Short mmCIF file of C-alpha atoms in Angstrom, two decimals:
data_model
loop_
_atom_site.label_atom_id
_atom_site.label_comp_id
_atom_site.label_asym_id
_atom_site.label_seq_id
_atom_site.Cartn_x
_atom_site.Cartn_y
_atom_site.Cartn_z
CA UNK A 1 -251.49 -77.43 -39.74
CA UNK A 2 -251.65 -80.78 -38.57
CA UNK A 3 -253.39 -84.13 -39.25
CA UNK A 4 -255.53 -83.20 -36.35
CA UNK A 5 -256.03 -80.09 -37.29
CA UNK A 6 -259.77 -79.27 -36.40
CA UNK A 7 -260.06 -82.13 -33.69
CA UNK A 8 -261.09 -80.76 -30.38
CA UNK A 9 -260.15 -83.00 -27.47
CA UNK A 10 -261.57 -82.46 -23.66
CA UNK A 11 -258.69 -84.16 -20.90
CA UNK A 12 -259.77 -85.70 -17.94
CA UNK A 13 -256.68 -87.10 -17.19
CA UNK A 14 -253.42 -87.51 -14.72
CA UNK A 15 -250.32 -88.46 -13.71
CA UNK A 16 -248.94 -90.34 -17.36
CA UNK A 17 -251.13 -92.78 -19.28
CA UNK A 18 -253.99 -90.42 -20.36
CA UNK A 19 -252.18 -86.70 -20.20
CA UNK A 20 -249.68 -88.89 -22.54
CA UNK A 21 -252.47 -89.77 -25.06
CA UNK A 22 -253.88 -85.71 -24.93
CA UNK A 23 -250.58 -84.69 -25.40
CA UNK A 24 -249.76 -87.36 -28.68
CA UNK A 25 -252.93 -85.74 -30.08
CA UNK A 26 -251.99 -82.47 -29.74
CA UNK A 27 -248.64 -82.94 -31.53
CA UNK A 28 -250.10 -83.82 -34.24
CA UNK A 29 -252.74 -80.97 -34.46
CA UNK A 30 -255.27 -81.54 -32.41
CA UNK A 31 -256.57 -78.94 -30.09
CA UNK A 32 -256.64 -80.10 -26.39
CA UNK A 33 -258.15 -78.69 -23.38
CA UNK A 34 -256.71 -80.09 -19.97
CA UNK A 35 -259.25 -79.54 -17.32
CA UNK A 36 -257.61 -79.41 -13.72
CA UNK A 37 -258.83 -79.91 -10.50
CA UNK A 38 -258.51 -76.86 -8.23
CA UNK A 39 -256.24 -76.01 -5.94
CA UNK A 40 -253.24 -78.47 -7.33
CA UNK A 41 -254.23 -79.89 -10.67
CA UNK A 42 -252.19 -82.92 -12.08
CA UNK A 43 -250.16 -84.50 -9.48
CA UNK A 44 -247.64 -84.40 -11.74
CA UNK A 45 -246.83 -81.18 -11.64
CA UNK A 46 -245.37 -81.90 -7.92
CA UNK A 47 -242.10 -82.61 -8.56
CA UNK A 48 -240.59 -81.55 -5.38
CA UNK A 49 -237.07 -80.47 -7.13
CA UNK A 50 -239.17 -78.01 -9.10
CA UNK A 51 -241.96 -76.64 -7.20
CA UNK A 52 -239.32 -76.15 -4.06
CA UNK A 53 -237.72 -73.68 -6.61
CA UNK A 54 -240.76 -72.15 -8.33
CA UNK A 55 -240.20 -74.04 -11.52
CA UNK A 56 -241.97 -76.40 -13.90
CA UNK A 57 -242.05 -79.78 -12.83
CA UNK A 58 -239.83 -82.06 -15.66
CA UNK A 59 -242.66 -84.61 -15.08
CA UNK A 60 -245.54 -82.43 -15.83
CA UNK A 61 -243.53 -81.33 -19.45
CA UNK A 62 -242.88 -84.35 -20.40
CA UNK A 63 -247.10 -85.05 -21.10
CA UNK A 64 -248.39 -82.16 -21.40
CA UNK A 65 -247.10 -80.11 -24.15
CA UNK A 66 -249.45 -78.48 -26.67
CA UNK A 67 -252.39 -78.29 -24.24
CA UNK A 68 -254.50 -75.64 -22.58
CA UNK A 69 -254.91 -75.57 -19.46
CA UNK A 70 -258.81 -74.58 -17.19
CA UNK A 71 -259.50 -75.18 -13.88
CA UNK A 72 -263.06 -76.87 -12.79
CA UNK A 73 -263.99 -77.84 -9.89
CA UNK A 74 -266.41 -80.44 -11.02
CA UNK A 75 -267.93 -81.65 -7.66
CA UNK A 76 -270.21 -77.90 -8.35
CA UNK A 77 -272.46 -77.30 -10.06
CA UNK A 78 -270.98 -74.24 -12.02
CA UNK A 79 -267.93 -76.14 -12.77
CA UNK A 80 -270.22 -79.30 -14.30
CA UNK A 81 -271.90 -76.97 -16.51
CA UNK A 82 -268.64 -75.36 -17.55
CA UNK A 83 -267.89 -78.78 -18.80
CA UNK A 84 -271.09 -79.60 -20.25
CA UNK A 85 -270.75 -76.65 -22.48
CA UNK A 86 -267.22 -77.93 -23.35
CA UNK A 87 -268.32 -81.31 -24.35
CA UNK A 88 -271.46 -80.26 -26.45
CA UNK A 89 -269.21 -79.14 -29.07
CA UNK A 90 -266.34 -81.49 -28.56
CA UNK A 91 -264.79 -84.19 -30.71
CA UNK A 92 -263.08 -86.18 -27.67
CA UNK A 93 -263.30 -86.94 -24.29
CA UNK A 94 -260.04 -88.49 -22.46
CA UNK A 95 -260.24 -89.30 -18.90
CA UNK A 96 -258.59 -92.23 -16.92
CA UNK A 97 -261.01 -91.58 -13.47
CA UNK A 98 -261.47 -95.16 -11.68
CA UNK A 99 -264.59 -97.38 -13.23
CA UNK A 100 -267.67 -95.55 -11.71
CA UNK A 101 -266.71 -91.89 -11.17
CA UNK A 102 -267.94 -90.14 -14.29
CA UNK A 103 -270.88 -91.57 -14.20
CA UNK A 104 -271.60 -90.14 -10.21
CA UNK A 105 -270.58 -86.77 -11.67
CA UNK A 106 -273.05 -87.12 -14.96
CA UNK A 107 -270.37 -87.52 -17.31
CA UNK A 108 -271.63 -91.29 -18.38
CA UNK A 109 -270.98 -91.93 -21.79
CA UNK A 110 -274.60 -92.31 -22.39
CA UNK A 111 -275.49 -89.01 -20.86
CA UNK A 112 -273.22 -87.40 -23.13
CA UNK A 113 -274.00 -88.89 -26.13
CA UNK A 114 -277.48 -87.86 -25.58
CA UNK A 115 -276.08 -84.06 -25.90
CA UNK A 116 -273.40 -85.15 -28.21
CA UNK A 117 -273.82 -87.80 -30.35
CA UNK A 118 -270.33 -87.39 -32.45
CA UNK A 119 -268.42 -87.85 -28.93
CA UNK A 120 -265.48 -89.95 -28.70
CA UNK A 121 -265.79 -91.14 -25.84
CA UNK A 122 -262.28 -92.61 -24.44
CA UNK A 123 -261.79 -93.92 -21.06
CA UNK A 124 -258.10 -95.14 -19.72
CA UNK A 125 -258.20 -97.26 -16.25
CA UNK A 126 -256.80 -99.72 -14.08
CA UNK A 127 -258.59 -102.75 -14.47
CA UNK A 128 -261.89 -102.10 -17.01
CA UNK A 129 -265.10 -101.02 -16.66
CA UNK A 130 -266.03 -103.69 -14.87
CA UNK A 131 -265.55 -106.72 -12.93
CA UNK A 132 -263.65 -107.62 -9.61
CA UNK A 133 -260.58 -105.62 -9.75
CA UNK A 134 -262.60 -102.18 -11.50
CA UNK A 135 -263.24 -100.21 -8.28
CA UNK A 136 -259.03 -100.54 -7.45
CA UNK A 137 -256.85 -97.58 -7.93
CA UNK A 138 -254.37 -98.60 -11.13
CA UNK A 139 -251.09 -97.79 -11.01
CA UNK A 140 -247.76 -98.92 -13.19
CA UNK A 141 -246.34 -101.12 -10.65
CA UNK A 142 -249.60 -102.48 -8.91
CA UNK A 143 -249.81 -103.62 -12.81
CA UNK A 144 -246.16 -105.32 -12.87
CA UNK A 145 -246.93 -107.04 -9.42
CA UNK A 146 -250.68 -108.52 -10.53
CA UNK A 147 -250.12 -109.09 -14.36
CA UNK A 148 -246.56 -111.18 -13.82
CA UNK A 149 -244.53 -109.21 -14.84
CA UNK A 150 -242.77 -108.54 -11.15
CA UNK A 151 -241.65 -112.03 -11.42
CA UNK A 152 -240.71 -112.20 -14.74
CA UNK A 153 -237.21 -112.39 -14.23
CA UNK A 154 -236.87 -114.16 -10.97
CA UNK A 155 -237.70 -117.73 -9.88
CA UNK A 156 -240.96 -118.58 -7.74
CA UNK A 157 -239.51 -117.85 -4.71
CA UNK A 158 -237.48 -115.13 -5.07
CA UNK A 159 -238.22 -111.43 -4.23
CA UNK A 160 -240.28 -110.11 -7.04
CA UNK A 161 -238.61 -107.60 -9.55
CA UNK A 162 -239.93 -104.41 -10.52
CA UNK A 163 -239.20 -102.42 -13.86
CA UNK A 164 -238.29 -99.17 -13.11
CA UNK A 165 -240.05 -97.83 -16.52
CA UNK A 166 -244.09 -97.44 -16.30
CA UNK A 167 -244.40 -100.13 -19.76
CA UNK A 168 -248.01 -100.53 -19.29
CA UNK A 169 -249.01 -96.78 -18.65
CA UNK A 170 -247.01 -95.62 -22.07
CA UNK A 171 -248.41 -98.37 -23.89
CA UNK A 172 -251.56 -98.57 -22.71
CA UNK A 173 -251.70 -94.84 -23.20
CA UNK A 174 -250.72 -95.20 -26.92
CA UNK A 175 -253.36 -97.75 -27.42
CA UNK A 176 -255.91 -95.05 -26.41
CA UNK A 177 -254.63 -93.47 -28.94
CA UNK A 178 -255.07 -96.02 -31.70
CA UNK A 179 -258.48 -96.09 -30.22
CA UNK A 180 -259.41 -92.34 -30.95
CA UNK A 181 -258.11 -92.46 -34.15
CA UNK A 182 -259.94 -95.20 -35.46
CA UNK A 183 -263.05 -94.27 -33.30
CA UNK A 184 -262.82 -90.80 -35.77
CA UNK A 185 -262.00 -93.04 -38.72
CA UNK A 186 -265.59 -94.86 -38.69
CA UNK A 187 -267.29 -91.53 -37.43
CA UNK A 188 -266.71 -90.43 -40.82
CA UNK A 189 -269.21 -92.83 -42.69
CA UNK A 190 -271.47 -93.66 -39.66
CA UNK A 191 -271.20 -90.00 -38.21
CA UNK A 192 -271.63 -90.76 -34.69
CA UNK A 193 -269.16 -90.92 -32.05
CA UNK A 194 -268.51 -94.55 -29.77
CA UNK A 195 -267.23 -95.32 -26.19
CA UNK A 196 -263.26 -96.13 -26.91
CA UNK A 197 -261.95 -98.12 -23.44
CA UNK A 198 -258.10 -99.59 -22.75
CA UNK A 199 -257.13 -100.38 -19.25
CA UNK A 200 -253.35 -101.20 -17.41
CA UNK A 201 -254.79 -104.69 -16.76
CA UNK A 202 -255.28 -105.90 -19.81
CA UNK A 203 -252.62 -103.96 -21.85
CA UNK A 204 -250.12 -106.02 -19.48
CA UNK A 205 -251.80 -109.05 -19.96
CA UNK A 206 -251.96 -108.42 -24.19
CA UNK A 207 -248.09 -107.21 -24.13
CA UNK A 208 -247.37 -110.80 -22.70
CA UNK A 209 -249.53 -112.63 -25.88
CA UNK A 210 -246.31 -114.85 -26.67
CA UNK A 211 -245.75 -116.54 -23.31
CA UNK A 212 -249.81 -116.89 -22.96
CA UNK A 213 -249.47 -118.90 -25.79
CA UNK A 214 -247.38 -121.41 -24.76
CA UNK A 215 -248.99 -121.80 -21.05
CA UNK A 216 -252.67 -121.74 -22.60
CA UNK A 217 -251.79 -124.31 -25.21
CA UNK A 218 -248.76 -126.44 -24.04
CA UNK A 219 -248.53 -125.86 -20.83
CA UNK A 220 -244.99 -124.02 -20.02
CA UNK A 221 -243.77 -120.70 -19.16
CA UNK A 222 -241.64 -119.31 -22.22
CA UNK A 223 -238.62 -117.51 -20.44
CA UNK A 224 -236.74 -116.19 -23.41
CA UNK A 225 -233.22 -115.45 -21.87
CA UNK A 226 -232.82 -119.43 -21.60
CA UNK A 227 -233.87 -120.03 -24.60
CA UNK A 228 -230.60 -120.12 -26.29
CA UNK A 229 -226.84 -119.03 -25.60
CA UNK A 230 -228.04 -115.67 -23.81
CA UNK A 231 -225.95 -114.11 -21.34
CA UNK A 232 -224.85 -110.70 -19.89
CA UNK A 233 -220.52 -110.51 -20.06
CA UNK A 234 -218.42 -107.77 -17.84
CA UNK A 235 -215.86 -106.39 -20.54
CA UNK A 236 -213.22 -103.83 -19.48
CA UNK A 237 -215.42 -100.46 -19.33
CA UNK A 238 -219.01 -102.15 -18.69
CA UNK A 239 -220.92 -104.54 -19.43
CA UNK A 240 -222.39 -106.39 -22.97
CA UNK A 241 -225.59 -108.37 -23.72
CA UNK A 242 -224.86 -111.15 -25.76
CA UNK A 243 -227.56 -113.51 -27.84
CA UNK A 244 -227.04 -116.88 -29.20
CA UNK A 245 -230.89 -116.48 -31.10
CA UNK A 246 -231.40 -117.55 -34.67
CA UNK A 247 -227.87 -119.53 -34.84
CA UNK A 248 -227.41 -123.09 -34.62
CA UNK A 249 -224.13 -123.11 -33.14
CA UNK A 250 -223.72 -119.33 -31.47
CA UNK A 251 -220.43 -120.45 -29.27
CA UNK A 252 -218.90 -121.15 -32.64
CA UNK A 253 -219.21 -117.87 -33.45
CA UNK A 254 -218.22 -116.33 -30.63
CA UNK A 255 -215.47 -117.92 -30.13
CA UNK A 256 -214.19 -116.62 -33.83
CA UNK A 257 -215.08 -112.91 -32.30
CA UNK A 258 -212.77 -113.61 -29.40
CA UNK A 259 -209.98 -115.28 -31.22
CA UNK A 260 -210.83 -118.72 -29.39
CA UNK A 261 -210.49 -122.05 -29.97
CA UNK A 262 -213.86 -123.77 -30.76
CA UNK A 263 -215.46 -124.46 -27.36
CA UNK A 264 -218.42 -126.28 -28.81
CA UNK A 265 -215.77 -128.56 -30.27
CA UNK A 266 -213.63 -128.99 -27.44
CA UNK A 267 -216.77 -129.27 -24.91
CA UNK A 268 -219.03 -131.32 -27.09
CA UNK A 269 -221.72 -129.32 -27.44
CA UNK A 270 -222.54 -128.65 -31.37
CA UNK A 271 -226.18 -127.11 -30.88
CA UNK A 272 -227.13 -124.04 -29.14
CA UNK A 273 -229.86 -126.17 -26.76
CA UNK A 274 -227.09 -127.55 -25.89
CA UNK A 275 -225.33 -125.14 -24.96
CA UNK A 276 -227.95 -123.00 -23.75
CA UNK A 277 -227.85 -126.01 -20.82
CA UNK A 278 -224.63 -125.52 -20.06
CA UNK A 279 -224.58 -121.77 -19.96
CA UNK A 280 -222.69 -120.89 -16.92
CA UNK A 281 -219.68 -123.00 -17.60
CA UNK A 282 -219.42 -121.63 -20.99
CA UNK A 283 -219.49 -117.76 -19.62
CA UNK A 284 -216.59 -118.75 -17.32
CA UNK A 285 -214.40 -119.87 -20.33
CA UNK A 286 -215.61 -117.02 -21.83
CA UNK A 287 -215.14 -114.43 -18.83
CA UNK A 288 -211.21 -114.09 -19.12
CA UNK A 289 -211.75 -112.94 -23.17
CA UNK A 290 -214.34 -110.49 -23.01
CA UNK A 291 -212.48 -108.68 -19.89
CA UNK A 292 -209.71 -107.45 -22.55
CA UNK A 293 -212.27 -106.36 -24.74
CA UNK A 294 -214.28 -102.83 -24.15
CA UNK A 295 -217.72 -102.54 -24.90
CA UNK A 296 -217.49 -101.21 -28.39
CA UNK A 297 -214.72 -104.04 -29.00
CA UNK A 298 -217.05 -106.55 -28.15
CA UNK A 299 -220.59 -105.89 -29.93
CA UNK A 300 -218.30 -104.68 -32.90
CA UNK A 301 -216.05 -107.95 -33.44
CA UNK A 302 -219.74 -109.91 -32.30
CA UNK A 303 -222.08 -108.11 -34.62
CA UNK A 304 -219.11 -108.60 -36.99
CA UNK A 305 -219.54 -113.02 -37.39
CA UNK A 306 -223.56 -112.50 -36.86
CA UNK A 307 -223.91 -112.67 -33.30
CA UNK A 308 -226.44 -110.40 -32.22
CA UNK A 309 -224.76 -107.93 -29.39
CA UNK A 310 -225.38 -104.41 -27.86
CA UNK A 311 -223.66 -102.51 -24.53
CA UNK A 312 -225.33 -102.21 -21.48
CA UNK A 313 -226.21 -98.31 -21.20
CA UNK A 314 -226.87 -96.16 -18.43
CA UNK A 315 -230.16 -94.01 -19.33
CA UNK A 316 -228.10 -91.34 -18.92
CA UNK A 317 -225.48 -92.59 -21.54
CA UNK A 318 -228.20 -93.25 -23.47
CA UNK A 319 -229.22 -89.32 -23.96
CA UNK A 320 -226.61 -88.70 -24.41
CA UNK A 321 -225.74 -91.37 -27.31
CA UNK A 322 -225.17 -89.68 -30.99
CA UNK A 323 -228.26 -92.16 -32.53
CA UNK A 324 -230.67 -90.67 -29.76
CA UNK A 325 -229.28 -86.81 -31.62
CA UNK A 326 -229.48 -88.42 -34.77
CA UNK A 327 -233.27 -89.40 -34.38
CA UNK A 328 -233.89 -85.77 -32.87
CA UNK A 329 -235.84 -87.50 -30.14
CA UNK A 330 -235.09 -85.11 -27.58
CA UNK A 331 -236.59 -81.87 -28.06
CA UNK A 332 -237.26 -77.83 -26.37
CA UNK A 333 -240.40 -76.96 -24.92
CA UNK A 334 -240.59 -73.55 -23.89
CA UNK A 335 -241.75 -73.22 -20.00
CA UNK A 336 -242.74 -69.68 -18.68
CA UNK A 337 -240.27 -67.74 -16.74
CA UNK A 338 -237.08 -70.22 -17.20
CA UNK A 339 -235.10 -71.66 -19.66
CA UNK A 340 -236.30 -74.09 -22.47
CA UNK A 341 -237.02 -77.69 -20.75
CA UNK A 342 -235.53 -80.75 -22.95
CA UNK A 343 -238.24 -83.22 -23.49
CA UNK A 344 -238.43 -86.89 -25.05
CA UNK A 345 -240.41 -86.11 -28.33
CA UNK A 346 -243.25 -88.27 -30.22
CA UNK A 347 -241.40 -91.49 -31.81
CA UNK A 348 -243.50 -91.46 -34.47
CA UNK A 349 -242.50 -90.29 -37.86
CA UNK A 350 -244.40 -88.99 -40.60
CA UNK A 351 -242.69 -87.89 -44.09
CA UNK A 352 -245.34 -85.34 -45.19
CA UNK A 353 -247.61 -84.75 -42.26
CA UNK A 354 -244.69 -84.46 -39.48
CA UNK A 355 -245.98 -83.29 -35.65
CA UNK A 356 -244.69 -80.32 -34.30
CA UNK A 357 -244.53 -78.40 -31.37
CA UNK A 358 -246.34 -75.55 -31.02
CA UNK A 359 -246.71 -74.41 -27.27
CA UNK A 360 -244.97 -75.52 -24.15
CA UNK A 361 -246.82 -77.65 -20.71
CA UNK A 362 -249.21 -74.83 -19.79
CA UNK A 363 -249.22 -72.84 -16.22
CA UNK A 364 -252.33 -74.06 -13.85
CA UNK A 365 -255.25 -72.60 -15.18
CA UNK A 366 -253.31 -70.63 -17.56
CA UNK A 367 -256.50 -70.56 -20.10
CA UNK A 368 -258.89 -71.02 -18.05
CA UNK A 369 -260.93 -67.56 -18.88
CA UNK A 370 -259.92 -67.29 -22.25
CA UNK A 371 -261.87 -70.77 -22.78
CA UNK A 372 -264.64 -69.86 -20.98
CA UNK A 373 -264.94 -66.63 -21.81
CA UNK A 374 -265.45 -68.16 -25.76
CA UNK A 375 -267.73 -69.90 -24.20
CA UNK A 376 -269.85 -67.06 -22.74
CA UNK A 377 -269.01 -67.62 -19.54
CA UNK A 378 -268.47 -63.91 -17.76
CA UNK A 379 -265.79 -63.52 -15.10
CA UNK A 380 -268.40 -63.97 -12.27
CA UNK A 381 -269.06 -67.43 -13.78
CA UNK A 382 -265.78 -68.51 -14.52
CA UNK A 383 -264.57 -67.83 -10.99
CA UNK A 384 -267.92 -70.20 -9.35
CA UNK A 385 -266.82 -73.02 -12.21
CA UNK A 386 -263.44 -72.69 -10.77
CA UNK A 387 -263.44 -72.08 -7.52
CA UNK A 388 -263.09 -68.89 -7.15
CA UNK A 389 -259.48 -69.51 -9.11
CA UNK A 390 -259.05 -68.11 -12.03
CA UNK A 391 -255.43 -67.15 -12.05
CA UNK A 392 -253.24 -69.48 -13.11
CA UNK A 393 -251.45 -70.53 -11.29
CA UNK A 394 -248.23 -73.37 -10.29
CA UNK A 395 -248.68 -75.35 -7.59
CA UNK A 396 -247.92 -78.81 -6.59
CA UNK A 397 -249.94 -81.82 -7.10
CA UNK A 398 -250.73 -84.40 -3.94
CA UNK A 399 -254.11 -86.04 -4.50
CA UNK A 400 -254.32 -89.78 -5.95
CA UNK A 401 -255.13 -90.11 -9.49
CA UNK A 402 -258.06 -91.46 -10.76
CA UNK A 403 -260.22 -90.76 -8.52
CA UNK A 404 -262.62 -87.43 -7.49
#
């Protein structure tokens, strides 16, 4: 049993924002249903390492645990009406199809509320509903490149950087989330269900709310890294991050880490805007210390005189670290006909009420008549509503998301 225990969710979704918000549900209870498009379903699950060896695509199990999976063809008629039955009974709705194309397929969220009034109704996109940008195809790093964030860390005219970690899809995908939840919250004394809408766009715009501030107000671009004695050292195994923020005088200190003399004394420079000016000379006196040092000798005898210090990981070093075991954030999902995959697990913790894992990413279509058939759907049926597919089957994904 789970706090969403009882919670029926329908899945529209691909690729990692929305299958990431279905699959947070489902770990902690609810029941979700991942309808597929036929022949390929999510393009996730065409991970060419995998599907070359008849195995399940890592990216496809890392969203889409504790789900069952049907295949619909939705542009028929027999697979519409599959859905429609789905949704009449439904507590959710996820999808995250471009601004536009539920409503050309009669999925509208004032259609459905007409045949479900208790829907919540939760749509993850690009852009938004509307406006200029709503008819593009969204996608993590079309986000970085439009929002900023591509040239957050490089000056006007350099080549734009690009974060190779989809930020805005996980967090925009938790924020659907947060949406559902309090969406079923407030159906609980109004008893009716509401449209619930987060898009890439703005999530990447919101996630920057501190340097908006300063440019909307005062005019300036807050660049953290130089706001203080910040800087990035080579030590003998690696490298170390190093942060002069929330000390007055931060050389001071980190010269009593390295066994030093007082640079801030000896170069006149008590204050750490000072010395945040004069940052690259500093890291040169510095350099020849920190090389003796290795990374664990450096953050410890830092973090030691309050200087605020960590080593620059690998992400494989990082699975591999004893805190990431200790937090029992990576976890087994079983996959069909191979071993066990190991999958990052749900950060959130919960003393009494804990998620859990109860079923692995499903094969395509793997429940496809067994939902149907509760339904009332005979086999004749199920095959029109899915193309004439109803084994499941693993295949791999090539179509764009977002769009039908």
């Amino acid at each position: 049993m789970g706090i969403l225990t009882g919670i029926t969710v329908i899945e529209l979704c691909e690729v990692y924002q929305g299958p990431l918000a279905g699959q947070s549900l489902g770990d902690f209870g609810a029941r979700v249903i991942k309808v597929e498009r036929p022949p390929t379903g999510d393009p996730m699950r065409g991970e060419h390492y995998a599907v070359e060896r008849n195995l399940m695509s890592s990216y496809f199990a890392a969203t889409n645990r504790n789900k069952e999976s049907i295949c619909l063809d939705l542009k028929s008629e027999e697979g519409r009406s599959a859905l429609h039955a789905l949704l009449r009974t439904a507590d959710v709705l996820l999808h995250n199809y471009r601004a536009g194309v539920m409503e050309r397929l009669g999925f509208g969220y004032e259609a459905l509320a007409e045949i479900n009034p208790r829907l919540i109704y939760a749509g993850a996109s690009g852009y938004g509903d509307s406006g200029p940008l709503a008819g593009l195809a969204g996608q993590d790093l079309l986000i970085q490149s439009i929002t900023g964030i591509a040239r957050k860390g490089t000056n006007s005219g350099a080549t734009p950087n690009y974060l190779n970690v989809p930020l805005t899809d996980y967090a925009s995908g938790m924020l659907l989330v947060q949406g559902v939840l309090l969406a079923l919250i407030e159906r609980m004394s109004s008893g009716r269900g509401q449209k619930v809408s987060i898009s890439l766009f703005d999530t990447a715009v919101s996630m920057q709310s501190l340097e908006a501030a300063s440019l909307l107000n005062y005019g300036y671009e807050t660049r953290w890294f130089d706001l203080s004695l910040n800087f990035a050292m080579q030590v003998a195994d690696g490298w170390v991050t190093v942060l002069g923020f929330f000390r007055q005088n931060p050389l001071q200190l980190i010269c009593q880490a390295l066994d030093l003399p007082d640079l801030s004394e000896l170069m006149g420079l008590p204050t750490d805007v000072d010395q945040a000016a004069n940052r690259e000379e500093i890291v040169e006196r510095l350099r020849p210390a920190f090389h003796l040092l290795t990374m664990d000798e450096a953050v410890h005898r830092l973090q030691e005189v309050g200087v605020l210090s960590a080593p620059v990981l690998s992400y494989e070093q990082v699975l591999e670290h004893p805190q990431v075991t200790h937090n029992g954030m990576i976890r087994k999902v079983p996959a069909e006909g191979q071993e066990d995959l190991r999958v990052i697990d749900h950060p959130l913790r919960l003393s009494r009420t804990p998620h859990s894992i109860r079923r692995g990413p499903p094969l395509l279509g793997e429940h496809t008549a067994e939902v149907l058939g509760g339904l009332g759907f005979d086999a004749a049926a199920i095959a029109q509503a899915s193309s004439g597919r109803p084994e499941p089957q693993q295949l791999a994904g090539q179509s764009p998301a977002g769009d039908v």
